[in-house]
Short mmCIF file of C-alpha atoms and ligand atoms in Angstrom, two decimals:
data_model
loop_
_atom_site.label_atom_id
_atom_site.label_comp_id
_atom_site.label_asym_id
_atom_site.label_seq_id
_atom_site.Cartn_x
_atom_site.Cartn_y
_atom_site.Cartn_z
CA MET A 1 -8.06 2.31 20.64
CA ALA A 2 -4.69 0.84 21.45
CA GLU A 3 -4.44 -2.87 20.94
CA ASN A 4 -2.13 -5.05 22.88
CA ARG A 5 -2.01 -8.81 22.41
CA ASN A 6 0.31 -11.36 23.86
CA ASN A 7 1.49 -13.16 20.75
CA LYS A 8 4.83 -14.67 19.94
CA ALA A 9 7.27 -11.89 19.06
CA GLY A 10 8.11 -11.42 15.42
CA LEU A 11 9.88 -9.45 12.89
CA TYR A 12 7.83 -7.75 10.19
CA VAL A 13 8.88 -5.83 7.12
CA ILE A 14 6.72 -3.25 5.23
CA SER A 15 7.82 -2.32 1.72
CA GLY A 16 6.18 -0.79 -1.29
CA PRO A 17 6.66 1.77 -3.87
CA SER A 18 7.35 5.40 -2.92
CA GLY A 19 4.06 7.27 -2.42
CA VAL A 20 2.01 4.12 -1.89
CA GLY A 21 1.10 5.22 1.60
CA LYS A 22 3.30 2.86 3.44
CA SER A 23 4.52 5.50 5.95
CA THR A 24 0.98 6.43 6.88
CA ILE A 25 0.01 2.80 7.21
CA THR A 26 3.09 2.03 9.33
CA ARG A 27 2.54 5.12 11.55
CA GLU A 28 -1.14 4.03 12.31
CA VAL A 29 -0.12 0.43 13.07
CA ILE A 30 2.42 1.66 15.58
CA ARG A 31 -0.09 4.09 17.09
CA ARG A 32 -2.70 1.46 17.50
CA CYS A 33 -0.59 -1.51 18.56
CA GLU A 34 1.35 -0.99 21.81
CA ASP A 35 3.11 -4.22 21.35
CA VAL A 36 4.76 -3.24 17.96
CA TYR A 37 8.09 -1.41 17.97
CA LEU A 38 9.13 0.60 14.88
CA SER A 39 12.71 0.53 14.04
CA VAL A 40 14.25 3.89 13.12
CA SER A 41 16.53 3.63 10.13
CA ALA A 42 19.82 5.45 9.53
CA THR A 43 20.19 7.27 6.26
CA THR A 44 22.56 9.57 4.35
CA ARG A 45 19.57 11.27 2.69
CA PRO A 46 19.15 14.96 3.60
CA LYS A 47 16.61 15.61 6.20
CA SER A 48 13.41 17.42 4.89
CA GLU A 49 11.89 20.24 6.97
CA GLN A 50 9.13 18.10 8.36
CA GLU A 51 11.40 15.32 9.53
CA VAL A 52 12.99 14.94 12.91
CA HIS A 53 16.36 13.31 13.59
CA GLY A 54 15.81 10.18 15.78
CA ARG A 55 12.10 10.01 14.95
CA ASP A 56 11.88 9.62 11.09
CA TYR A 57 15.52 8.60 10.59
CA TRP A 58 18.90 8.95 12.10
CA PHE A 59 20.33 11.41 9.61
CA ILE A 60 24.08 10.56 9.39
CA SER A 61 27.02 11.26 7.06
CA ARG A 62 28.09 8.77 4.45
CA GLU A 63 31.39 8.44 6.31
CA GLU A 64 29.66 7.52 9.51
CA PHE A 65 27.28 5.14 7.70
CA GLU A 66 30.18 3.36 5.86
CA HIS A 67 31.92 2.99 9.24
CA GLY A 68 28.74 1.43 10.62
CA ILE A 69 28.68 -1.07 7.80
CA GLU A 70 32.38 -2.10 8.59
CA GLN A 71 31.42 -2.48 12.21
CA GLY A 72 28.56 -4.76 11.36
CA ARG A 73 26.12 -2.37 12.95
CA PHE A 74 23.36 -2.81 10.35
CA LEU A 75 21.05 -5.73 10.22
CA GLU A 76 20.55 -4.83 6.52
CA TRP A 77 21.30 -1.88 4.46
CA ALA A 78 20.81 -0.76 0.75
CA GLU A 79 21.53 2.12 -1.56
CA VAL A 80 18.23 3.74 -2.67
CA TYR A 81 18.18 6.51 -5.18
CA GLY A 82 21.84 7.34 -4.39
CA ASN A 83 21.46 7.47 -0.60
CA LEU A 84 22.41 4.72 1.89
CA TYR A 85 19.60 3.39 4.30
CA GLY A 86 20.06 0.80 7.02
CA THR A 87 18.45 -0.89 10.02
CA PRO A 88 20.44 -0.49 13.18
CA ARG A 89 21.07 -3.94 14.44
CA ASP A 90 21.26 -3.50 18.22
CA LYS A 91 17.83 -2.08 19.00
CA VAL A 92 15.89 -4.60 16.83
CA GLU A 93 17.72 -7.51 18.39
CA GLN A 94 17.15 -6.25 21.89
CA ARG A 95 13.43 -5.87 21.26
CA LEU A 96 13.12 -9.25 19.69
CA GLU A 97 15.05 -10.86 22.63
CA HIS A 98 12.57 -9.22 25.09
CA GLY A 99 9.64 -10.66 23.19
CA GLY A 100 8.47 -7.56 21.32
CA ASN A 101 7.16 -7.31 17.78
CA VAL A 102 9.46 -5.26 15.53
CA LEU A 103 8.31 -3.51 12.33
CA LEU A 104 10.79 -2.38 9.68
CA GLU A 105 9.69 0.00 6.91
CA ILE A 106 12.41 -0.62 4.40
CA ASP A 107 12.90 -1.21 0.66
CA VAL A 108 12.71 -4.61 -1.15
CA GLN A 109 16.51 -5.04 -1.31
CA GLY A 110 16.48 -4.75 2.53
CA GLY A 111 13.48 -6.98 2.89
CA ARG A 112 15.24 -9.72 0.88
CA GLN A 113 18.33 -9.44 3.13
CA ILE A 114 16.10 -9.79 6.26
CA LYS A 115 14.40 -12.89 4.71
CA GLN A 116 17.73 -14.57 4.16
CA ALA A 117 19.05 -13.84 7.57
CA ARG A 118 15.70 -14.58 9.37
CA PRO A 119 13.40 -16.87 7.23
CA ASP A 120 10.72 -16.48 9.97
CA ALA A 121 10.38 -12.72 9.32
CA VAL A 122 7.05 -11.86 7.59
CA LEU A 123 7.44 -9.56 4.51
CA ILE A 124 4.48 -7.32 3.69
CA PHE A 125 4.31 -5.50 0.41
CA ILE A 126 1.93 -2.55 0.09
CA MET A 127 0.61 -2.27 -3.54
CA PRO A 128 -0.85 0.89 -5.20
CA PRO A 129 -4.38 0.60 -6.54
CA SER A 130 -3.06 1.71 -9.94
CA PRO A 131 0.09 3.28 -11.38
CA GLU A 132 -1.88 6.47 -12.32
CA GLN A 133 -2.93 6.93 -8.72
CA LEU A 134 0.58 6.39 -7.47
CA ALA A 135 1.90 9.10 -9.86
CA GLU A 136 -0.78 11.51 -8.72
CA ARG A 137 0.07 10.96 -5.04
CA MET A 138 3.69 11.46 -5.57
CA TYR A 139 3.33 14.82 -7.35
CA LYS A 140 0.79 16.02 -4.84
CA ARG A 141 2.98 15.08 -1.94
CA GLY A 142 5.43 17.70 -3.34
CA ARG A 143 8.50 16.59 -1.26
CA ASP A 144 10.37 15.66 -4.35
CA GLU A 145 11.48 17.62 -7.40
CA LYS A 146 9.50 16.45 -10.46
CA GLU A 147 12.56 14.73 -11.87
CA VAL A 148 13.13 12.82 -8.58
CA ALA A 149 9.49 11.88 -8.45
CA SER A 150 9.56 10.43 -11.97
CA VAL A 151 12.72 8.40 -11.17
CA ARG A 152 10.95 7.04 -8.08
CA LEU A 153 7.82 6.21 -10.19
CA GLY A 154 9.99 4.20 -12.64
CA GLY A 155 11.40 2.34 -9.59
CA ALA A 156 7.91 1.30 -8.50
CA GLU A 157 7.46 -1.38 -11.15
CA LYS A 158 11.00 -2.66 -10.66
CA GLU A 159 10.33 -2.92 -6.89
CA ILE A 160 7.22 -4.89 -7.44
CA GLU A 161 9.12 -7.36 -9.69
CA GLN A 162 11.92 -7.66 -7.16
CA ALA A 163 9.40 -8.50 -4.49
CA LYS A 164 7.74 -11.29 -6.26
CA GLY A 165 8.68 -14.65 -4.71
CA TRP A 166 10.04 -13.09 -1.59
CA TYR A 167 7.16 -11.21 -0.01
CA ASP A 168 4.68 -13.26 2.01
CA LYS A 169 1.73 -10.79 2.14
CA TRP A 170 0.34 -8.35 -0.43
CA VAL A 171 -1.88 -5.54 0.76
CA VAL A 172 -3.55 -3.21 -1.74
CA ASN A 173 -3.90 0.33 -0.45
CA ASP A 174 -7.16 1.24 -2.22
CA ASP A 175 -8.73 2.05 1.17
CA LEU A 176 -6.38 3.28 3.90
CA GLU A 177 -8.39 2.03 6.85
CA LYS A 178 -8.83 -1.35 5.26
CA ALA A 179 -5.11 -1.58 4.46
CA ILE A 180 -4.12 -0.62 8.11
CA ASN A 181 -6.41 -3.21 9.44
CA GLU A 182 -5.00 -5.85 7.15
CA VAL A 183 -1.50 -5.11 8.33
CA ILE A 184 -2.60 -5.26 11.97
CA ASP A 185 -4.30 -8.66 11.43
CA ILE A 186 -1.06 -9.93 9.81
CA VAL A 187 1.04 -8.81 12.72
CA HIS A 188 -1.52 -10.26 15.30
CA SER A 189 -2.22 -13.45 13.52
P1 LIG B 201 12.52 7.76 1.72
O1 LIG B 201 13.67 8.60 1.27
O2 LIG B 201 11.22 8.04 0.86
O3 LIG B 201 12.18 8.05 3.21
O4 LIG B 201 12.86 6.23 1.59
C1 LIG B 201 13.31 5.78 0.43
C2 LIG B 201 13.17 4.19 0.34
O5 LIG B 201 14.14 3.73 1.38
C3 LIG B 201 11.83 3.66 0.84
O6 LIG B 201 11.47 2.63 0.04
C4 LIG B 201 12.05 3.24 2.27
O7 LIG B 201 11.35 2.15 2.61
C5 LIG B 201 13.59 2.72 2.11
N1 LIG B 201 14.24 2.59 3.42
C6 LIG B 201 14.05 3.44 4.56
N2 LIG B 201 14.74 3.00 5.53
C7 LIG B 201 15.41 1.85 4.99
C8 LIG B 201 16.45 0.91 5.68
O8 LIG B 201 16.67 0.95 6.92
N3 LIG B 201 16.76 -0.04 4.81
C9 LIG B 201 16.41 -0.20 3.57
N4 LIG B 201 16.90 -1.26 2.97
N5 LIG B 201 15.55 0.58 3.03
C10 LIG B 201 15.08 1.59 3.74
#
């Protein structure tokens, strides 16, 4: 059932290691909460077959991305595994001005930039139940080559370390439904 509550608008960030299930959680939060808008990031990463331009990401060239940086078009941006990722500023600011809640699914470097620019933003970190389970999920997902997956796994611990002291809420995804509800409660509290 869709939930819609008239709370104060806010900016929320969801981060977590690759493969932790944060995209699934984010998708469900958006589906269940009509008052939450998901920001679509821009990236220079190649599009996978399942992904759709404008839905999953705005897939753009590095040149176009760098031009966007110069023009101040990103609220935050970061280089992740050799590709650039950024949050388009205009749509997020418009939504916030009109009293909407905005959710960003971005990495920790981006989350920290958001916190510095907007200290009232709520940063949520999704934790894996264990490193072993995270590795298993990443290989099963099969989107990455094995080498890429192992680089990403190595990045998980680093990301958790970088999040400490910055992130406000820590949600362990040991049970998907529970994790989704925890995030919804944070957004609506
Ligand atoms: P993926 O390639 O798996 O979709 O994303 C790789 C990483 O980039 C994930 O941790 C994801 O959260 C992060 N990411 C996606 N969009 C953005 C963005 O706009 N800004 C930042 N800083 N990170 C992003």
